[in-house]
Amino acid sequence: MFKRLLVPERLFWLAMWIVSLVFASFLIGLGGTIIGDLPRVERPLTIEQFADQTALQRARTEIRRLREIDGALENREAQASLQVTAANNAYQSARSAYSNWISTRNATTDPRQDEEVIQRTRQLDQLQAGARDAQIGLERIEKDLLDTRQALAANEKTEGDLITGASKAYESAVFRQEFRVFAWRLALTLPLLLVAWWFVTKKRRSEYWMLMRGFVMFALFTFFVELVPYLPSYGGYVRYAVGIVMTAVAGHYLLRGMRAYLARRRQVEQQTEAERRRALAPEEALKKMTANVCPACERALMTSGDVVPDYCVHCGLKLFDRCSSCEIRRNVFFPFCPKCGTTAAATSG
């Protein structure tokens, strides 16, 4: 019955949490857009910016020129190779035909064919010379191609050395840029954390706490998601330092809370049973009793055998009594008798 009576309050509680989450989501979206635009304030860095620009440009110009020559020489090499193959094939074919013809001529021993022998021999010599010239041309192209590739490798090494020499200056510049971006992020995030801390410590009882709670969620999300992952290379130290500080602060307040709780418990134990019962909020007391916990000492409401307890067996707090009107056993924290509707004040009176 008590849970049914609290349905509107539970709905309001749920609605306030939904408002907090929705408010936090919109703030996170806006903050993420702002944080995401921060790197744009810095110009992107490249390692080439820190090398000797004159020497680097000269090496790259020479590399482009040599690559064009290399491509042209490769085409010429392919064509010359085909020419050598064709010339060798023509020579071998002519030589084979000449061998067959000379064999026939020796068999017939016809003197009239002597002039043709001389002519065929000259043609064969010309073909052989052509094949040799084609081979020489191919070798010259191969030499030029080898010289070009050696020069290209030398210039590429020069380019690599220039870029390698610029790596330290580049890494230093990147570190400084990361630090500036981190400083911008921290400058936006730190005030949010301070405001959130003030809300948590000073405004938790405010009627606008549901919105403030959404702001606290937004601030925590901004710190742990938008700031911590983008810490510079030394961010591990910052991350662990922040974790140590937060853990120490949380431990401090947890210890203070435990001491305050124990002090309140000792103060409550010194009060009379009636004073302790009057100091308890009815709704909170009923909630604890529903969970089978004593509202005063927060220990389990144990029973022995079939005895139904009217008092807490640990601290003696009165839990049930009899209605003055209908004599039904009723919970002392009910404001009205569940059977006849008599008020609790009339019963206690």
Short mmCIF file of C-alpha atoms in Angstrom, two decimals:
data_model
loop_
_atom_site.label_atom_id
_atom_site.label_comp_id
_atom_site.label_asym_id
_atom_site.label_seq_id
_atom_site.Cartn_x
_atom_site.Cartn_y
_atom_site.Cartn_z
CA MET A 1 0.00 0.00 0.00
CA PHE A 2 2.80 2.41 0.88
CA LYS A 3 4.48 1.89 -2.50
CA ARG A 4 1.23 2.69 -4.30
CA LEU A 5 0.90 5.92 -2.36
CA LEU A 6 4.40 6.95 -3.53
CA VAL A 7 3.80 6.33 -7.24
CA PRO A 8 3.41 10.07 -8.09
CA GLU A 9 6.58 10.89 -6.17
CA ARG A 10 8.47 8.13 -7.95
CA LEU A 11 7.23 9.43 -11.29
CA PHE A 12 8.33 12.95 -10.40
CA TRP A 13 11.71 11.57 -9.29
CA LEU A 14 12.09 9.67 -12.57
CA ALA A 15 11.00 12.71 -14.60
CA MET A 16 13.56 14.92 -12.85
CA TRP A 17 16.32 12.42 -13.67
CA ILE A 18 15.19 12.38 -17.29
CA VAL A 19 15.30 16.18 -17.38
CA SER A 20 18.83 16.06 -15.89
CA LEU A 21 20.00 13.55 -18.50
CA VAL A 22 18.42 15.43 -21.41
CA PHE A 23 19.86 18.73 -20.20
CA ALA A 24 23.28 17.11 -19.81
CA SER A 25 23.07 15.60 -23.32
CA PHE A 26 22.40 19.01 -24.90
CA LEU A 27 25.23 20.58 -22.91
CA ILE A 28 27.54 17.72 -23.93
CA GLY A 29 26.62 18.24 -27.59
CA LEU A 30 27.33 21.96 -27.38
CA GLY A 31 30.54 21.44 -25.43
CA GLY A 32 31.72 18.73 -27.81
CA THR A 33 31.23 21.07 -30.75
CA ILE A 34 33.24 23.80 -29.05
CA ILE A 35 35.99 21.42 -27.90
CA GLY A 36 36.14 19.80 -31.34
CA ASP A 37 36.84 23.16 -32.97
CA LEU A 38 39.78 23.93 -30.69
CA PRO A 39 42.45 22.13 -32.78
CA ARG A 40 41.52 24.38 -35.71
CA VAL A 41 43.13 27.33 -33.97
CA GLU A 42 46.47 25.65 -34.64
CA ARG A 43 47.95 25.16 -38.11
CA PRO A 44 48.63 21.48 -38.93
CA LEU A 45 52.34 20.70 -38.74
CA THR A 46 54.39 18.58 -41.14
CA ILE A 47 57.96 17.44 -40.71
CA GLU A 48 58.94 19.00 -44.06
CA GLN A 49 58.30 22.47 -42.58
CA PHE A 50 61.37 22.09 -40.35
CA ALA A 51 63.84 20.89 -43.02
CA ASP A 52 66.16 23.07 -45.14
CA GLN A 53 63.60 24.21 -47.68
CA THR A 54 66.14 25.20 -50.37
CA ALA A 55 68.03 21.92 -50.23
CA LEU A 56 64.83 19.90 -49.92
CA GLN A 57 63.24 21.63 -52.90
CA ARG A 58 66.40 21.19 -54.95
CA ALA A 59 66.56 17.46 -54.12
CA ARG A 60 62.89 16.93 -54.91
CA THR A 61 63.16 18.80 -58.21
CA GLU A 62 66.11 16.63 -59.18
CA ILE A 63 64.23 13.50 -58.09
CA ARG A 64 61.27 14.44 -60.30
CA ARG A 65 63.58 15.10 -63.25
CA LEU A 66 65.47 11.82 -62.78
CA ARG A 67 62.24 9.86 -62.47
CA GLU A 68 61.04 11.28 -65.77
CA ILE A 69 64.38 10.31 -67.37
CA ASP A 70 64.16 6.88 -65.76
CA GLY A 71 60.71 6.32 -67.25
CA ALA A 72 61.85 7.43 -70.70
CA LEU A 73 64.94 5.21 -70.52
CA GLU A 74 62.84 2.23 -69.50
CA ASN A 75 60.70 2.72 -72.62
CA ARG A 76 63.80 3.06 -74.79
CA GLU A 77 65.32 -0.03 -73.17
CA ALA A 78 62.22 -2.06 -73.95
CA GLN A 79 62.25 -0.89 -77.58
CA ALA A 80 66.01 -1.52 -77.94
CA SER A 81 65.61 -4.99 -76.45
CA LEU A 82 62.97 -5.76 -79.07
CA GLN A 83 65.28 -4.45 -81.80
CA VAL A 84 68.14 -6.68 -80.56
CA THR A 85 65.83 -9.67 -80.52
CA ALA A 86 64.56 -8.91 -84.03
CA ALA A 87 68.09 -8.36 -85.40
CA ASN A 88 69.35 -11.60 -83.85
CA ASN A 89 66.37 -13.51 -85.19
CA ALA A 90 66.95 -12.07 -88.69
CA TYR A 91 70.64 -12.96 -88.57
CA GLN A 92 69.98 -16.49 -87.33
CA SER A 93 67.32 -17.00 -89.99
CA ALA A 94 69.59 -15.70 -92.76
CA ARG A 95 72.48 -17.78 -91.48
CA SER A 96 70.38 -20.93 -91.49
CA ALA A 97 69.18 -20.23 -95.02
CA TYR A 98 72.76 -19.54 -96.12
CA SER A 99 73.96 -22.81 -94.59
CA ASN A 100 71.29 -24.74 -96.45
CA TRP A 101 72.07 -22.94 -99.68
CA ILE A 102 75.83 -23.41 -99.41
CA SER A 103 75.34 -27.11 -98.81
CA THR A 104 73.34 -27.34 -102.03
CA ARG A 105 75.95 -25.33 -103.94
CA ASN A 106 78.78 -27.60 -102.75
CA ALA A 107 76.80 -30.58 -103.92
CA THR A 108 76.29 -29.20 -107.43
CA THR A 109 79.71 -27.42 -107.72
CA ASP A 110 78.21 -24.97 -110.21
CA PRO A 111 80.85 -22.22 -110.97
CA ARG A 112 78.12 -19.83 -112.01
CA GLN A 113 76.97 -19.51 -108.39
CA ASP A 114 80.26 -18.06 -107.05
CA GLU A 115 79.05 -14.48 -107.42
CA GLU A 116 75.86 -15.29 -105.51
CA VAL A 117 77.96 -16.85 -102.72
CA ILE A 118 79.80 -13.58 -102.30
CA GLN A 119 76.57 -11.58 -102.30
CA ARG A 120 74.87 -13.82 -99.74
CA THR A 121 77.93 -13.68 -97.50
CA ARG A 122 77.89 -9.87 -97.59
CA GLN A 123 74.18 -9.81 -96.67
CA LEU A 124 74.85 -12.14 -93.77
CA ASP A 125 77.70 -9.92 -92.58
CA GLN A 126 75.42 -6.89 -92.74
CA LEU A 127 72.77 -8.63 -90.65
CA GLN A 128 75.37 -9.65 -88.08
CA ALA A 129 76.67 -6.08 -87.93
CA GLY A 130 73.12 -4.79 -87.45
CA ALA A 131 72.55 -7.19 -84.58
CA ARG A 132 75.84 -6.07 -82.98
CA ASP A 133 74.89 -2.38 -83.36
CA ALA A 134 71.47 -3.05 -81.78
CA GLN A 135 73.18 -4.80 -78.86
CA ILE A 136 75.59 -1.88 -78.43
CA GLY A 137 72.66 0.57 -78.43
CA LEU A 138 70.89 -1.52 -75.79
CA GLU A 139 74.00 -1.58 -73.62
CA ARG A 140 74.33 2.23 -73.84
CA ILE A 141 70.71 2.65 -72.77
CA GLU A 142 71.22 0.22 -69.88
CA LYS A 143 74.30 2.20 -68.77
CA ASP A 144 72.34 5.49 -68.91
CA LEU A 145 69.51 3.83 -66.97
CA LEU A 146 71.94 2.57 -64.31
CA ASP A 147 73.54 6.04 -63.96
CA THR A 148 70.11 7.65 -63.68
CA ARG A 149 68.96 5.24 -60.98
CA GLN A 150 72.14 5.71 -59.00
CA ALA A 151 71.68 9.48 -59.13
CA LEU A 152 68.02 9.05 -58.18
CA ALA A 153 68.96 6.91 -55.16
CA ALA A 154 71.52 9.52 -54.07
CA ASN A 155 68.95 12.33 -54.24
CA GLU A 156 66.34 10.25 -52.42
CA LYS A 157 68.90 9.60 -49.68
CA THR A 158 69.57 13.34 -49.49
CA GLU A 159 65.83 13.97 -49.14
CA GLY A 160 65.56 11.33 -46.40
CA ASP A 161 68.52 12.78 -44.52
CA LEU A 162 66.98 16.27 -44.64
CA ILE A 163 63.67 14.99 -43.26
CA THR A 164 65.40 12.88 -40.60
CA GLY A 165 67.42 15.90 -39.52
CA ALA A 166 64.18 17.88 -39.08
CA SER A 167 62.52 15.25 -36.84
CA LYS A 168 63.70 16.73 -33.52
CA ALA A 169 62.49 20.24 -34.36
CA TYR A 170 59.21 18.75 -35.63
CA GLU A 171 58.63 16.71 -32.47
CA SER A 172 59.36 19.74 -30.32
CA ALA A 173 56.90 21.87 -32.30
CA VAL A 174 54.22 19.15 -32.08
CA PHE A 175 54.73 18.95 -28.31
CA ARG A 176 54.29 22.71 -27.94
CA GLN A 177 51.20 22.65 -30.15
CA GLU A 178 49.66 19.81 -28.14
CA PHE A 179 50.35 21.71 -24.95
CA ARG A 180 48.63 24.84 -26.33
CA VAL A 181 45.57 22.83 -27.41
CA PHE A 182 45.51 21.14 -24.00
CA ALA A 183 45.75 24.52 -22.30
CA TRP A 184 42.74 25.74 -24.32
CA ARG A 185 40.78 22.62 -23.37
CA LEU A 186 41.77 22.97 -19.72
CA ALA A 187 40.82 26.66 -19.73
CA LEU A 188 37.31 25.69 -20.83
CA THR A 189 37.00 22.57 -18.68
CA LEU A 190 38.37 23.79 -15.33
CA PRO A 191 35.69 26.49 -14.77
CA LEU A 192 33.02 23.89 -15.55
CA LEU A 193 34.44 21.58 -12.90
CA LEU A 194 34.60 24.40 -10.35
CA VAL A 195 30.97 25.37 -11.01
CA ALA A 196 29.93 21.71 -10.82
CA TRP A 197 31.79 21.35 -7.51
CA TRP A 198 29.98 24.43 -6.16
CA PHE A 199 26.62 23.01 -7.28
CA VAL A 200 27.29 19.68 -5.55
CA THR A 201 28.51 21.21 -2.29
CA LYS A 202 26.14 24.20 -2.00
CA LYS A 203 23.04 23.68 -4.14
CA ARG A 204 21.97 20.08 -3.69
CA ARG A 205 18.85 21.23 -1.84
CA SER A 206 17.91 23.75 -4.50
CA GLU A 207 14.61 23.34 -6.33
CA TYR A 208 16.59 23.58 -9.58
CA TRP A 209 18.92 20.75 -8.59
CA MET A 210 17.71 18.59 -11.51
CA LEU A 211 19.23 21.12 -13.95
CA MET A 212 22.33 21.58 -11.83
CA ARG A 213 22.73 17.80 -11.71
CA GLY A 214 22.65 17.76 -15.51
CA PHE A 215 25.38 20.40 -15.53
CA VAL A 216 27.47 18.27 -13.15
CA MET A 217 27.14 15.29 -15.52
CA PHE A 218 28.18 17.51 -18.41
CA ALA A 219 31.24 18.78 -16.53
CA LEU A 220 32.36 15.26 -15.61
CA PHE A 221 31.86 14.05 -19.17
CA THR A 222 33.82 17.01 -20.51
CA PHE A 223 36.73 16.30 -18.19
CA PHE A 224 37.00 12.52 -18.59
CA VAL A 225 35.99 12.23 -22.27
CA GLU A 226 36.87 15.55 -23.90
CA LEU A 227 39.99 16.47 -21.91
CA VAL A 228 41.76 13.40 -20.48
CA PRO A 229 42.07 11.40 -23.76
CA TYR A 230 43.70 14.40 -25.46
CA LEU A 231 46.41 15.01 -22.92
CA PRO A 232 49.90 15.51 -24.43
CA SER A 233 52.54 12.80 -24.36
CA TYR A 234 53.17 13.43 -20.67
CA GLY A 235 49.45 12.98 -20.03
CA GLY A 236 50.01 9.76 -18.12
CA TYR A 237 51.50 11.72 -15.24
CA VAL A 238 48.60 14.19 -15.26
CA ARG A 239 46.04 11.39 -15.48
CA TYR A 240 47.52 9.50 -12.55
CA ALA A 241 48.04 12.68 -10.54
CA VAL A 242 44.39 13.67 -11.06
CA GLY A 243 43.32 10.15 -10.10
CA ILE A 244 45.39 10.27 -6.92
CA VAL A 245 44.00 13.68 -5.93
CA MET A 246 40.40 12.67 -6.66
CA THR A 247 40.81 9.41 -4.75
CA ALA A 248 42.35 11.24 -1.80
CA VAL A 249 39.55 13.84 -1.78
CA ALA A 250 36.87 11.16 -2.08
CA GLY A 251 38.50 9.16 0.71
CA HIS A 252 38.68 12.28 2.90
CA TYR A 253 34.99 13.09 2.49
CA LEU A 254 34.03 9.44 2.86
CA LEU A 255 35.93 9.30 6.16
CA ARG A 256 34.29 12.53 7.32
CA GLY A 257 30.89 11.16 6.36
CA MET A 258 31.50 7.94 8.24
CA ARG A 259 32.64 9.83 11.34
CA ALA A 260 29.61 12.11 11.16
CA TYR A 261 27.35 9.08 10.74
CA LEU A 262 28.89 7.36 13.77
CA ALA A 263 28.56 10.57 15.79
CA ARG A 264 24.88 10.81 14.86
CA ARG A 265 24.42 7.16 15.78
CA ARG A 266 25.95 7.76 19.23
CA GLN A 267 23.76 10.85 19.68
CA VAL A 268 20.65 8.91 18.70
CA GLU A 269 21.50 6.07 21.07
CA GLN A 270 21.53 8.55 23.97
CA GLN A 271 17.96 9.66 23.20
CA THR A 272 14.84 8.04 24.59
CA GLU A 273 12.79 5.69 22.43
CA ALA A 274 10.04 8.28 21.95
CA GLU A 275 12.52 10.98 20.93
CA ARG A 276 14.16 8.67 18.41
CA ARG A 277 10.80 7.68 16.95
CA ARG A 278 9.64 11.30 16.62
CA ALA A 279 12.94 12.27 14.91
CA LEU A 280 12.41 9.73 12.13
CA ALA A 281 10.72 10.79 8.90
CA PRO A 282 7.66 8.55 8.39
CA GLU A 283 8.31 7.88 4.71
CA GLU A 284 11.96 6.98 5.26
CA ALA A 285 11.05 4.80 8.25
CA LEU A 286 8.39 2.93 6.28
CA LYS A 287 10.82 2.40 3.42
CA LYS A 288 13.39 0.83 5.77
CA MET A 289 10.80 -1.33 7.46
CA THR A 290 9.64 -2.59 4.07
CA ALA A 291 13.24 -3.73 3.55
CA ASN A 292 13.08 -5.47 7.00
CA VAL A 293 15.52 -2.94 8.51
CA CYS A 294 15.07 -0.96 11.73
CA PRO A 295 14.59 2.75 10.93
CA ALA A 296 16.71 3.80 13.92
CA CYS A 297 19.70 1.45 14.15
CA GLU A 298 19.43 0.13 10.57
CA ARG A 299 19.89 -3.46 11.66
CA ALA A 300 17.84 -6.42 10.49
CA LEU A 301 14.47 -6.86 12.19
CA MET A 302 15.16 -10.39 13.43
CA THR A 303 12.50 -12.53 15.09
CA SER A 304 12.70 -15.69 17.14
CA GLY A 305 10.22 -18.45 16.35
CA ASP A 306 6.65 -17.28 15.72
CA VAL A 307 6.99 -14.04 17.67
CA VAL A 308 6.08 -10.99 15.58
CA PRO A 309 8.20 -8.12 16.90
CA ASP A 310 6.60 -4.87 18.00
CA TYR A 311 9.99 -3.45 19.00
CA CYS A 312 13.45 -3.61 17.48
CA VAL A 313 15.40 -6.30 19.28
CA HIS A 314 18.63 -4.27 18.90
CA CYS A 315 17.72 -0.74 19.99
CA GLY A 316 14.20 -1.09 21.45
CA LEU A 317 12.52 1.22 18.93
CA LYS A 318 8.75 0.83 18.94
CA LEU A 319 7.55 -0.39 15.54
CA PHE A 320 3.90 -1.44 16.05
CA ASP A 321 1.15 -0.61 18.53
CA ARG A 322 -2.63 -0.91 18.85
CA CYS A 323 -5.15 1.52 17.42
CA SER A 324 -7.01 3.27 20.22
CA SER A 325 -10.28 2.94 18.30
CA CYS A 326 -10.34 -0.57 16.72
CA GLU A 327 -7.46 -2.22 18.56
CA ILE A 328 -5.90 -3.45 15.30
CA ARG A 329 -2.12 -3.88 15.25
CA ARG A 330 -0.78 -1.00 13.20
CA ASN A 331 2.59 0.43 12.19
CA VAL A 332 3.46 3.37 14.44
CA PHE A 333 4.69 5.34 11.43
CA PHE A 334 1.34 5.16 9.61
CA PRO A 335 -0.32 8.58 9.91
CA PHE A 336 -3.77 6.91 9.98
CA CYS A 337 -5.09 3.56 11.07
CA PRO A 338 -5.41 1.29 8.01
CA LYS A 339 -8.73 -0.11 9.31
CA CYS A 340 -10.73 2.68 10.95
CA GLY A 341 -8.78 5.79 9.84
CA THR A 342 -8.06 7.06 13.32
CA THR A 343 -5.11 9.45 13.31
CA ALA A 344 -1.82 8.45 14.89
CA ALA A 345 -2.00 11.49 17.18
CA ALA A 346 -5.29 10.22 18.64
CA THR A 347 -3.75 6.80 19.22
CA SER A 348 -0.63 8.16 20.86
CA GLY A 349 -2.73 10.49 22.91
#
